[in-house]
Short mmCIF file of C-alpha atoms and ligand atoms in Angstrom, two decimals:
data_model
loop_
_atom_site.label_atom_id
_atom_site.label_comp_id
_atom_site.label_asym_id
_atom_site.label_seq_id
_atom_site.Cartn_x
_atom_site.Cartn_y
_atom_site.Cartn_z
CA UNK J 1 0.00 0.00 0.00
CA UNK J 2 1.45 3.68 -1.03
CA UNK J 3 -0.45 5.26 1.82
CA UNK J 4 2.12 6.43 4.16
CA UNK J 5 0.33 9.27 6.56
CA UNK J 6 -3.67 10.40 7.01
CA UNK J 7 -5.34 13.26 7.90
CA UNK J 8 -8.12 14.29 10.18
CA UNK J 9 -11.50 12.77 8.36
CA UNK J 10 -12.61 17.08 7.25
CA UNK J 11 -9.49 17.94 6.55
CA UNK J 12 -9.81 20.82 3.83
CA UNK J 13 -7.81 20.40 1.10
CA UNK J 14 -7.66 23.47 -1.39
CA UNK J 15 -5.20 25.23 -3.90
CA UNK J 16 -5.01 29.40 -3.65
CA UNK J 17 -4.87 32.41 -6.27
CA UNK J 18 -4.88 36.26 -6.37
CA UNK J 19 -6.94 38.73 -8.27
CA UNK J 20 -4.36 40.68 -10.10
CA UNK J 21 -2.22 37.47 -10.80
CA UNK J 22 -4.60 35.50 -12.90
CA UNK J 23 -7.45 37.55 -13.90
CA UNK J 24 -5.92 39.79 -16.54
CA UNK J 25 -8.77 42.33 -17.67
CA UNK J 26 -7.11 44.95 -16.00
CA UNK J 27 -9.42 47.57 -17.40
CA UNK J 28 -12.57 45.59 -18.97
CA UNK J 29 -16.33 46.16 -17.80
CA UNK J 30 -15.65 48.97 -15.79
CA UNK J 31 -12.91 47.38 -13.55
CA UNK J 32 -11.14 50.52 -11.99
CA UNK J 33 -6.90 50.84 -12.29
CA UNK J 34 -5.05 49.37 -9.14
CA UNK J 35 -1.52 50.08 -8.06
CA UNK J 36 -0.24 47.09 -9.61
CA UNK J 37 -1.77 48.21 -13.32
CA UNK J 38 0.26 51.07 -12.93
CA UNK J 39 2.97 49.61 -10.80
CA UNK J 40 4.05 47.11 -13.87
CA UNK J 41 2.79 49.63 -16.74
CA UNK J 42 5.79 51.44 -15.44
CA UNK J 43 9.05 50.79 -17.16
CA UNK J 44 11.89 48.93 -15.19
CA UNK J 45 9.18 47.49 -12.24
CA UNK J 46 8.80 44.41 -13.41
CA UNK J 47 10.87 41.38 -14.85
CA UNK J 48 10.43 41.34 -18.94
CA UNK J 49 8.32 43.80 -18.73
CA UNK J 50 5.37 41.87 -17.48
CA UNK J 51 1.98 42.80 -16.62
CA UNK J 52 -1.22 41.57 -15.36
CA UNK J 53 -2.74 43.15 -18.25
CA UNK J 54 -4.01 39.37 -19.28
CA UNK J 55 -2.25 37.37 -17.01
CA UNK J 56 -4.35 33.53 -17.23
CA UNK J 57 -7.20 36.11 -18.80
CA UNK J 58 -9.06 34.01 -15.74
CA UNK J 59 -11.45 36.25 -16.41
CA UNK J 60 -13.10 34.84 -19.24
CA UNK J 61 -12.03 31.51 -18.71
CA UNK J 62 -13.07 31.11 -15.04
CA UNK J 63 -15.55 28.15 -16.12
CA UNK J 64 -12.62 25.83 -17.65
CA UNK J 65 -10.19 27.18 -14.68
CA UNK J 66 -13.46 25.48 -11.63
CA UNK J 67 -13.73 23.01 -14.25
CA UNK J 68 -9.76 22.26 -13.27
CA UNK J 69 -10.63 22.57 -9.66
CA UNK J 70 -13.27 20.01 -10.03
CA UNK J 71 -11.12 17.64 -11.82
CA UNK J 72 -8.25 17.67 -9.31
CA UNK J 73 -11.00 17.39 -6.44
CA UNK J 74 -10.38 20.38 -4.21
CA UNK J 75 -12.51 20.95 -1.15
CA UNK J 76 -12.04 24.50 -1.70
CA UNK J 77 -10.53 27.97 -3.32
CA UNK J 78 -8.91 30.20 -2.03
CA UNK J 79 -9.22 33.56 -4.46
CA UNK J 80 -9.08 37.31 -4.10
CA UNK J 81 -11.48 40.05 -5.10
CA UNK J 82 -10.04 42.58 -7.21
CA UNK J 83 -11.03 45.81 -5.21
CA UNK J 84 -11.03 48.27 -8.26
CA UNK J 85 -12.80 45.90 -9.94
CA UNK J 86 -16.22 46.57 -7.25
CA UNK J 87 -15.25 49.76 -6.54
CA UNK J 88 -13.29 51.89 -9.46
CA UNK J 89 -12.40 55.00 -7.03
CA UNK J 90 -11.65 52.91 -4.29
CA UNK J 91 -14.92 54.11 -2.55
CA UNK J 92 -18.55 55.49 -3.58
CA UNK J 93 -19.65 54.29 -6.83
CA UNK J 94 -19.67 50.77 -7.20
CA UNK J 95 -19.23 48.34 -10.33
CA UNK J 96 -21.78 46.06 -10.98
CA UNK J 97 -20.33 43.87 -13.25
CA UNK J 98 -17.53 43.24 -10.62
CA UNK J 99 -19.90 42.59 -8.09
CA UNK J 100 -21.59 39.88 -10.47
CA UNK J 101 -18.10 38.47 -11.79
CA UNK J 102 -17.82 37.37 -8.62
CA UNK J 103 -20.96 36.55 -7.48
CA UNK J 104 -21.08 33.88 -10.63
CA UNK J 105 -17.68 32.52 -9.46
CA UNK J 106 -19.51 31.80 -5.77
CA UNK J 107 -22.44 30.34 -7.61
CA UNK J 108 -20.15 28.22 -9.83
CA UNK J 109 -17.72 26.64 -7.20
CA UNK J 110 -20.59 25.66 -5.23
CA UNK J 111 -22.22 23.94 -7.99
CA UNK J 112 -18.78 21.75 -7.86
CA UNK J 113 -18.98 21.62 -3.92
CA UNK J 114 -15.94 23.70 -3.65
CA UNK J 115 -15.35 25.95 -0.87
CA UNK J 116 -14.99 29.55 -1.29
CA UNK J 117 -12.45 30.91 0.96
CA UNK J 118 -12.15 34.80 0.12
CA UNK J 119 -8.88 36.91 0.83
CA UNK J 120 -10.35 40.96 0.38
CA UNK J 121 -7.15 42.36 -0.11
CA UNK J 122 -4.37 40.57 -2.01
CA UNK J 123 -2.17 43.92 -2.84
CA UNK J 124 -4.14 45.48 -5.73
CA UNK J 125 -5.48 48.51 -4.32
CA UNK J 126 -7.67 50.88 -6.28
CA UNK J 127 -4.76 53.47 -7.71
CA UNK J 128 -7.20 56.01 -6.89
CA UNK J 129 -6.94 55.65 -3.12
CA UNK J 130 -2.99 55.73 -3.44
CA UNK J 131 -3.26 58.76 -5.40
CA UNK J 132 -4.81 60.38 -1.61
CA UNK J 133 -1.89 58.46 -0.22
CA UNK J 134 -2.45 54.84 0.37
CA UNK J 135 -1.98 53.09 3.04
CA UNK J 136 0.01 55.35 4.85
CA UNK J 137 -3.33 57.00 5.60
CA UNK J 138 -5.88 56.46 7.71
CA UNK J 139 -9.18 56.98 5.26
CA UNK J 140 -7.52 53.78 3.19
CA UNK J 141 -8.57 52.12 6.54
CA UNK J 142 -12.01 53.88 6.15
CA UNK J 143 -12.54 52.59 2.91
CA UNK J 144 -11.25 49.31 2.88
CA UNK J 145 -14.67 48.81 5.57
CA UNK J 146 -16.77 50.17 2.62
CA UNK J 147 -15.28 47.66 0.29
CA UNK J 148 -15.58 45.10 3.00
CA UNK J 149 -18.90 45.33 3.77
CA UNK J 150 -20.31 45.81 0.08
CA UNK J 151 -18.65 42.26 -1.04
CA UNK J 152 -19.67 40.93 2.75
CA UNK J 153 -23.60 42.11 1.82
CA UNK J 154 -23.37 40.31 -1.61
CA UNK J 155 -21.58 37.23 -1.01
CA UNK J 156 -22.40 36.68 3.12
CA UNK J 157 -25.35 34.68 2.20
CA UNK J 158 -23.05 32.17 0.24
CA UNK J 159 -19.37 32.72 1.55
CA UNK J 160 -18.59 31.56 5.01
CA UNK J 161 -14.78 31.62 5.11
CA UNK J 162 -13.51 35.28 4.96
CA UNK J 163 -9.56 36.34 5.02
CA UNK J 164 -9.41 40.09 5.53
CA UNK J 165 -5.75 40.40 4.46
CA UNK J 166 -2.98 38.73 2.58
CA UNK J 167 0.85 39.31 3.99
CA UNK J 168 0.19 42.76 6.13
CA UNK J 169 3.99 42.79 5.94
CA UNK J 170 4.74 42.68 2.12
CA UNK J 171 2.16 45.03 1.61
CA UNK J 172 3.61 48.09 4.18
CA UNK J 173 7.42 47.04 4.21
CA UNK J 174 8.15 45.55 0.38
CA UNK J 175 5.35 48.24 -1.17
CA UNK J 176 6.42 51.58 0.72
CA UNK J 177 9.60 50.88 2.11
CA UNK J 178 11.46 48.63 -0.40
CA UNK J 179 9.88 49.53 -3.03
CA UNK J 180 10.15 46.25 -5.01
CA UNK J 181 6.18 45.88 -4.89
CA UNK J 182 3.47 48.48 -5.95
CA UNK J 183 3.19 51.50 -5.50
CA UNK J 184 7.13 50.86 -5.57
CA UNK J 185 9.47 53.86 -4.17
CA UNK J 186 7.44 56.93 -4.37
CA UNK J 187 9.68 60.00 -5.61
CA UNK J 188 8.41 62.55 -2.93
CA UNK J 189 9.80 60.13 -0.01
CA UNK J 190 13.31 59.96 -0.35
CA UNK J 191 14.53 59.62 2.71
CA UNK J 192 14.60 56.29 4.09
CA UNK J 193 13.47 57.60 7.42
CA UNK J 194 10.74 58.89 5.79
CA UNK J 195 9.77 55.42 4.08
CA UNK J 196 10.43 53.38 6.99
CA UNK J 197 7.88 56.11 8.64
CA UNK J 198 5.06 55.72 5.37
CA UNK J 199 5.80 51.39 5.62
CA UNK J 200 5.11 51.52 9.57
CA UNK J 201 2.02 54.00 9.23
CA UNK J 202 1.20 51.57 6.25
CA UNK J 203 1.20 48.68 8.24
CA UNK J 204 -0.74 50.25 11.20
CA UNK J 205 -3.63 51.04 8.70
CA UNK J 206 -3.78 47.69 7.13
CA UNK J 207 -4.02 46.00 10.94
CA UNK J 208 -6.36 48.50 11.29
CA UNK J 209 -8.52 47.66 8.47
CA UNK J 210 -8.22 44.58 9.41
CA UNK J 211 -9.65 44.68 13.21
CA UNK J 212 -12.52 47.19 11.73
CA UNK J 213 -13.64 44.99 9.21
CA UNK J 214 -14.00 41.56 11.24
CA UNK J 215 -17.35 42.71 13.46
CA UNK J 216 -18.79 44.00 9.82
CA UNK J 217 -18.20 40.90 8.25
CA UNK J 218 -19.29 38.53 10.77
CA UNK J 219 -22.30 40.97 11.23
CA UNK J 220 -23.03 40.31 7.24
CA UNK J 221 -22.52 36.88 6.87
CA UNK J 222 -24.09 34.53 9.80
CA UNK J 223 -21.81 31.73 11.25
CA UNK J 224 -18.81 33.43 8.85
CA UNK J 225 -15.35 32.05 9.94
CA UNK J 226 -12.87 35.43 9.96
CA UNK J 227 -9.50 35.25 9.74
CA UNK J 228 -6.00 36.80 8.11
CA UNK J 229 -3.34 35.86 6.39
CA UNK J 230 0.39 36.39 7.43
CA UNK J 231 3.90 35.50 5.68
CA UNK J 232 5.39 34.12 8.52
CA UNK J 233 8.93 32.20 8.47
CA UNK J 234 11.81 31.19 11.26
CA UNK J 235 14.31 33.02 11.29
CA UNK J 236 17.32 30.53 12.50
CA UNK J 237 20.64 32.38 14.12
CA UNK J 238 23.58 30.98 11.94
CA UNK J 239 25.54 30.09 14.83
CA UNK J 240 25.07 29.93 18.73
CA UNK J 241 26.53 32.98 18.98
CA UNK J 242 24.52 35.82 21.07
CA UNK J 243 24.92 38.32 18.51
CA UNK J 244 23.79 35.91 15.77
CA UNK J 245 20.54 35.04 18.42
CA UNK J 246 19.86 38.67 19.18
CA UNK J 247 19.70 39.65 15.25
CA UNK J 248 17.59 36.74 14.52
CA UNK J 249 15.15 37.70 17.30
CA UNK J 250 15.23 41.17 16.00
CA UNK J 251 14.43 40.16 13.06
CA UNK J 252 11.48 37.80 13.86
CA UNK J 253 10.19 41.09 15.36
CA UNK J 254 9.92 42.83 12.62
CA UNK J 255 8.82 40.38 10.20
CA UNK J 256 6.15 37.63 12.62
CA UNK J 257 5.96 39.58 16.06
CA UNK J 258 5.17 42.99 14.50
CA UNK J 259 1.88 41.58 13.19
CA UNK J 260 0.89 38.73 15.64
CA UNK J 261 1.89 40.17 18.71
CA UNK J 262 -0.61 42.94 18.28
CA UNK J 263 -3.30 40.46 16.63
CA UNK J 264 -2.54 38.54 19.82
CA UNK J 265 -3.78 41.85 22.17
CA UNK J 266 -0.15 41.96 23.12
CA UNK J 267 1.02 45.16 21.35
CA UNK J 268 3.75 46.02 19.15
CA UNK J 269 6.61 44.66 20.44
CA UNK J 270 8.18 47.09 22.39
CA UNK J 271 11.95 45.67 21.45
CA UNK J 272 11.22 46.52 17.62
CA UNK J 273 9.51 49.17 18.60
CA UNK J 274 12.62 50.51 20.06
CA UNK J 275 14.60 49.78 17.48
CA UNK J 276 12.87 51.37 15.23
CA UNK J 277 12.86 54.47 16.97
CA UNK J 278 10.37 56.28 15.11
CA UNK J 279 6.81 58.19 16.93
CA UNK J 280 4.02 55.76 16.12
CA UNK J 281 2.03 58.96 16.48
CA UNK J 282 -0.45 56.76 14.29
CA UNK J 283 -1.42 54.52 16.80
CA UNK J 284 -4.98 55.93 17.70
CA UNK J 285 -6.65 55.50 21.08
CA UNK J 286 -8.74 52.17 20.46
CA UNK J 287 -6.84 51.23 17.73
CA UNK J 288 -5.18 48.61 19.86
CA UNK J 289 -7.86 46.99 20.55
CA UNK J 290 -9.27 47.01 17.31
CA UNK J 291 -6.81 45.19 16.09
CA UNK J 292 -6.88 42.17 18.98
CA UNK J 293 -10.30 41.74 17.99
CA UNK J 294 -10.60 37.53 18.28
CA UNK J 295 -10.40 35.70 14.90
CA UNK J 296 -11.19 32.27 14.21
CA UNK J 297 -8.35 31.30 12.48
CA UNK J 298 -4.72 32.80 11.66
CA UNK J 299 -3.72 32.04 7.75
CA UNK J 300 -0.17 30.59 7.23
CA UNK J 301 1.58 31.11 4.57
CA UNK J 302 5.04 29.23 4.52
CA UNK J 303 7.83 28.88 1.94
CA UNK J 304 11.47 28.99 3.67
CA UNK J 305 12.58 29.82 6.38
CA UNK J 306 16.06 32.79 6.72
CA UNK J 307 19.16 32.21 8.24
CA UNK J 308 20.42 35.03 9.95
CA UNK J 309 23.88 36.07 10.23
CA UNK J 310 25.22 39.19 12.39
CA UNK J 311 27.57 41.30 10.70
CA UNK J 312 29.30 42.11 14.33
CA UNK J 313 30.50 38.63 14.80
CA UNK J 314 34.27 38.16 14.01
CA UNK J 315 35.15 35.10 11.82
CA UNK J 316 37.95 35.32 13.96
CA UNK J 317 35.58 34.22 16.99
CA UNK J 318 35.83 30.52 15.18
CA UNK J 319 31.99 29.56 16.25
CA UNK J 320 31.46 27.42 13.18
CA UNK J 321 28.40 29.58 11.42
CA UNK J 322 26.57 27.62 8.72
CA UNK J 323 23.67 25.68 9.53
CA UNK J 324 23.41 23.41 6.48
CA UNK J 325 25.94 24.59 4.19
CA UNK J 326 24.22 23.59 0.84
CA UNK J 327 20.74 23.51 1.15
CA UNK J 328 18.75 22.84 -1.71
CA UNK J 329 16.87 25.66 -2.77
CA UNK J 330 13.68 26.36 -5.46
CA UNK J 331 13.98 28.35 -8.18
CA UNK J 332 13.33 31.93 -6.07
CA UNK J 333 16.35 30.96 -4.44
CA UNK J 334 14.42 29.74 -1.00
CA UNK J 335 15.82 27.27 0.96
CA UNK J 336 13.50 24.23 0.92
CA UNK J 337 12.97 23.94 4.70
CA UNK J 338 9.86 21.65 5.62
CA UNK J 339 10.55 21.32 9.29
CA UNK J 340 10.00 25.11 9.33
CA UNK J 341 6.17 24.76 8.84
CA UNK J 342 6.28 22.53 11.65
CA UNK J 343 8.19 24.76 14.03
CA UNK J 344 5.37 27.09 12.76
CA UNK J 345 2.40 25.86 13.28
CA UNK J 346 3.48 24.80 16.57
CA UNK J 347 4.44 28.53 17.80
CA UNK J 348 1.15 29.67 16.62
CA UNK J 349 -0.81 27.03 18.38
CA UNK J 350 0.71 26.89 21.46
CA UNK J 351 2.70 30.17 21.65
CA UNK J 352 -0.18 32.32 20.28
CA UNK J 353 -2.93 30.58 20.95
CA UNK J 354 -4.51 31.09 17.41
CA UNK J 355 -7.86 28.73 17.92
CA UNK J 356 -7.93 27.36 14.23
CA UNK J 357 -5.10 27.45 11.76
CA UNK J 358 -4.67 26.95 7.79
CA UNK J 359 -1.49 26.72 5.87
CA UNK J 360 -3.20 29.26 2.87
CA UNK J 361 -0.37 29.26 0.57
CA UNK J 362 2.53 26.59 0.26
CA UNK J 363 4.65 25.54 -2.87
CA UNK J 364 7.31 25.88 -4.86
CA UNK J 365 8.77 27.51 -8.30
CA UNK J 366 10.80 25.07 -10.46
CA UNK J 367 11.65 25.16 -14.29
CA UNK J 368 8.86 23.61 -15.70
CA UNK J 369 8.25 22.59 -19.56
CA UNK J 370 6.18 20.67 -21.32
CA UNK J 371 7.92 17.54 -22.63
CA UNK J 372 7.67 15.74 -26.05
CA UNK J 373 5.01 13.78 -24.68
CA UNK J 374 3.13 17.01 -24.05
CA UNK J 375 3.15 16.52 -20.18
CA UNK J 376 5.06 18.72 -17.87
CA UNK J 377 6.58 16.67 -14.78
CA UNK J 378 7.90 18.06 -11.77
CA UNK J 379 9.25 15.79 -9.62
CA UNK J 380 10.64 18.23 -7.57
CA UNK J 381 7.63 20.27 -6.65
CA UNK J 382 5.95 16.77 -5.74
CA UNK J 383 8.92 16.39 -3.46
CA UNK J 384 8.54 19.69 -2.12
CA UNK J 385 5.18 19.25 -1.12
CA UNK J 386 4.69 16.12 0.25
CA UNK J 387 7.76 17.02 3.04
CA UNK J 388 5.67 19.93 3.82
CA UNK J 389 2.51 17.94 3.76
CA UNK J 390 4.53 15.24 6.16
CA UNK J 391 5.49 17.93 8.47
CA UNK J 392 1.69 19.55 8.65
CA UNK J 393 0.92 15.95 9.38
CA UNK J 394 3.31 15.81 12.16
CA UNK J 395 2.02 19.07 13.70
CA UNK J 396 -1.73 17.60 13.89
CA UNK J 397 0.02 14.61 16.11
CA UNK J 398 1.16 17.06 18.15
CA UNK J 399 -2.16 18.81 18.84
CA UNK J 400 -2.18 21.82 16.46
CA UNK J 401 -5.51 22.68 15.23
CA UNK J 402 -4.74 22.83 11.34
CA UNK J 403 -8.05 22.61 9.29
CA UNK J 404 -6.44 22.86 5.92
CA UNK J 405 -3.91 23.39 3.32
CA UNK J 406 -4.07 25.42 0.32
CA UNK J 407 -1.79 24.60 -2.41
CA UNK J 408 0.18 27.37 -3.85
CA UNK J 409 -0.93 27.62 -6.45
CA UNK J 410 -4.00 26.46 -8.85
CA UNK J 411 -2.03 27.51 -11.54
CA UNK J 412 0.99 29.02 -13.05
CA UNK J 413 0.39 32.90 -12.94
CA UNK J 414 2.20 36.34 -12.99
CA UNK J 415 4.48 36.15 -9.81
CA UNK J 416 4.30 39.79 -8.99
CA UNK J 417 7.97 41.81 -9.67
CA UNK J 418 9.29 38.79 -11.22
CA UNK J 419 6.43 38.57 -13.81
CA UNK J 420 5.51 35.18 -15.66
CA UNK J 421 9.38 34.15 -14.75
CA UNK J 422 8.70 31.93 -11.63
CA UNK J 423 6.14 28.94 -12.38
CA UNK J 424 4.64 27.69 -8.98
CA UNK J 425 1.25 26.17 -9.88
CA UNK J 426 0.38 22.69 -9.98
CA UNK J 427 -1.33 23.34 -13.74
CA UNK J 428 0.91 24.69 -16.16
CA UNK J 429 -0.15 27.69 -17.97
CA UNK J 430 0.97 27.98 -21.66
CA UNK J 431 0.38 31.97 -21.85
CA UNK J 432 0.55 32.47 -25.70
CA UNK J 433 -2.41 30.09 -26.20
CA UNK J 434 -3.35 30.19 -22.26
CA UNK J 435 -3.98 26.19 -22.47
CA UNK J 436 -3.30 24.44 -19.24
CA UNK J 437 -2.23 21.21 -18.38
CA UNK J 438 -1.92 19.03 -15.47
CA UNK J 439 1.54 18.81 -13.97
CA UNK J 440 2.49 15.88 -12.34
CA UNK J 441 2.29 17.57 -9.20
CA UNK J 442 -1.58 17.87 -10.12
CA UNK J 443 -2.19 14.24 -10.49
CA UNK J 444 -0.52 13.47 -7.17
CA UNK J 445 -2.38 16.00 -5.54
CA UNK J 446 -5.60 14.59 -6.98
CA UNK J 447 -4.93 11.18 -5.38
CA UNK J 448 -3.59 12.97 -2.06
CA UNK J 449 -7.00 14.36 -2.14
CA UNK J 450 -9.13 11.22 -2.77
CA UNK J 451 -7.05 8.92 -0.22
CA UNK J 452 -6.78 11.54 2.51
CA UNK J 453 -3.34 11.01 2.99
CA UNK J 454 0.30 11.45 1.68
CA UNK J 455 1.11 9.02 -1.24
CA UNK J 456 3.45 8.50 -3.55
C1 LIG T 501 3.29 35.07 -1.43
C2 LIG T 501 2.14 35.77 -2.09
C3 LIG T 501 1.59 35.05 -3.29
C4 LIG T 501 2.70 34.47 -4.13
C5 LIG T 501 3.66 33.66 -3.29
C6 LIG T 501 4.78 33.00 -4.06
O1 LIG T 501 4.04 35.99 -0.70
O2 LIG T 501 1.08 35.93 -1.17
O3 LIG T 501 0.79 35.96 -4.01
O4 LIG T 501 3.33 35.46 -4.85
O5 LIG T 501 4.22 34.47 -2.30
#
């Protein structure tokens, strides 16, 4: 027998996708411009040249694409709603034909007894909202509740898993204060006090969007589950060292404690907080507490894990510093690192006490092509995911509550600044004649799915 590990009995099993990734008709039936139209229609932003203009033109061919879905037997989908697609200014008049796009898409999946699971905000904010400053402001907060509770009215009736935001942290910190994501570096900031000030104040107001939309949505849609996505990965000290420790705790500060600890009702963590060293003259009375407002589940979404190394430590000091010299890495360059999405789901169980967990996005990029035979195998992206599936196993032996795991992704798809270079889906996407095919990884998963357990 191939079966080597099971899963709890309603286990949900599901593959994941963004708005501005897939859909493509960036500016068809009255679909507003968001920051990543203008983001990659401007020169030098993204790899190639690359836009979402059509990306896996989704949009037309969302029938064939739950069609796919059906065919590889997912419980459920995780997707995003394309904001300036409802609401073209960001706020006020709203788009009918978005609202119905999507409303069809509900309909369809659960015709195939698929599971909608809806992320609100997946980076693609309406331009026009950036244009009055973003995120960085406070009304962004404001409106996001609009938008929030005009898709909650429409879809509550239908859609009872809800994720508020996707990756809090690359939106403030790789948007404002890198500037590798949309709206990219912004030509009056540039200072990089001044950035790190916007990406902190950015962050702030997505939390805070956040914690203000939860009561709305649970108020729309009876017995809604609420929850939000977060990038969260270990980051490992290189060596025993204490200044190799302290700059790997520093850094899990500002990339996993800066979001949950405050999500958790403890705060921003006051060590980051003094590192920083900036005001935080956004923080609002009430905000706080906004923000801790209970969820039902915490989103994971886990690819690698860093290893840190201080630049204070002297080679001379002889502490041996590599923790697994030559670690074999996917295509992005990420170390593959399974045992991290144990460690994981562990500290968010039993360190922060999240009651229900999901892995939302896991998977890899690889160079895939379609063979002779016209197949496309990927032996190393089945690999990749049945270690992580193994060590999501092992953390449901040891008592975490993890109802799910979402593939990433459905299918291959424009992977933000590095356009349609990095191929992670499990269905290969030919995008001159945007034909898909099953990867190998696809058929496995289909027989995970049916068997309810890891096989080969
Ligand atoms: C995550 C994003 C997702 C995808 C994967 C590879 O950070 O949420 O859209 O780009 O990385």
């Amino acid at each position: 027998m191939p079966t080597i590990t099971s899963f709890p009995p309603d286990f949900i099993w599901g593959a994941a996708t963004a708005s501005y990734q897939i859909e493509g008709a960036w500016d068809e039936d009255g679909k507003g411009e968001s920051i990543w139209d203008r983001f990659s229609h401007t020169p030098g932003k993204v790899a190639h040249g690359d836009t979402g203009d059509v990306a896996c033109d989704h949009y037309h061919r969302w029938r064939e694409d739950v069609a796919l879905m059906k065919a590889l037997g997912l419980h459920a989908y995780r997707f995003s709603i394309s904001w300036p697609r409802l609401l073209p200014e960001g706020r006020g008049r709203v788009n009918a034909a978005g609202l119905d796009f999507y409303g069809r898409l509900v309909d369809v999946l659960l015709e195939a007894t698929i599971e909608p699971f809806v992320t609100l905000y997946h980076w693609d904010l309406p331009q026009a909202l950036q244009d009055r400053g973003g995120w960085p402001v406070r009304a962004t907060a404001e409106a996001f509740v609009e938008y929030a509770d005009l898709i909650t009215r429409k879809l509550g009736d239908r859609v009872k898993h809800w994720i508020t935001l996707n990756e809090p942290f690359v939106s403030a910190f790789v948007g404002y204060l890198e500037g590798r994501h949309a709206p990219g570096h912004s030509d009056s900031f540039d200072f990089a006090q001044d950035k790190l000030d916007e990406a902190l104040a950015a962050a702030h107001h997505l939390l805070l969007a956040h914690g203000w939309a939860v009561p709305v949505i649970r108020c729309n849609c009876a017995g809604a589950q609420v929850g939000i996505v977060l990038n969260l990965s270990g980051q490992t000290p290189a060596s025993p060292s204490a200044a190799d420790r302290a700059v790997a705790w520093r850094q899990d500060g500002v990339i996993n404690r800066w979001f949950l600890d405050p999500l958790s009702a403890r705060g921003y963590p006051a060590d980051i907080v003094q590192h920083y060293g900036r005001p935080m003259d956004f923080v609002q009375a009430g905000d706080l507490e906004a923000i801790a407002t209970p969820l039902d589940f915490l989103g994971v979404n886990y690819y690698t894990r860093n290893v840190v190394r201080s630049s204070v430590v002297a080679e001379a000091e002889n502490v041996p510093r590599t923790v697994f010299p030559n670690p074999e890495r996917t295509e992005m360059g990420w170390e593959v690192y399974p045992d991290g999405l144990y460690e994981l789901l562990g500290r968010m169980h039993f360190d922060c006490r999240f009651p229900a967990l999901y892995v939302t996005e896991n998977g890899a990029a690889y160079q895939d092509q379609i063979g002779p035979d016209g197949q496309v195998d990927d032996p190393l992206r089945v690999a990749y995911l049945k270690e992580h599936l193994a060590a999501a196993a092992r953390a449901i032996a040891a008592g975490v509550p993890l109802r799910g795991y979402f593939a990433w992704s459905l299918m291959d798809n424009f992977e933000w600044a590095y356009g349609y270079s990095k191929r992670f889906g499990l269905v290969y996407v030919d995008y001159r004649t945007q034909r898909r095919t099953l990867k190998t990884s696809a058929h496995w998963y289909r027989r995970v799915i049916a068997a309810n357990a890891l096989v080969d």
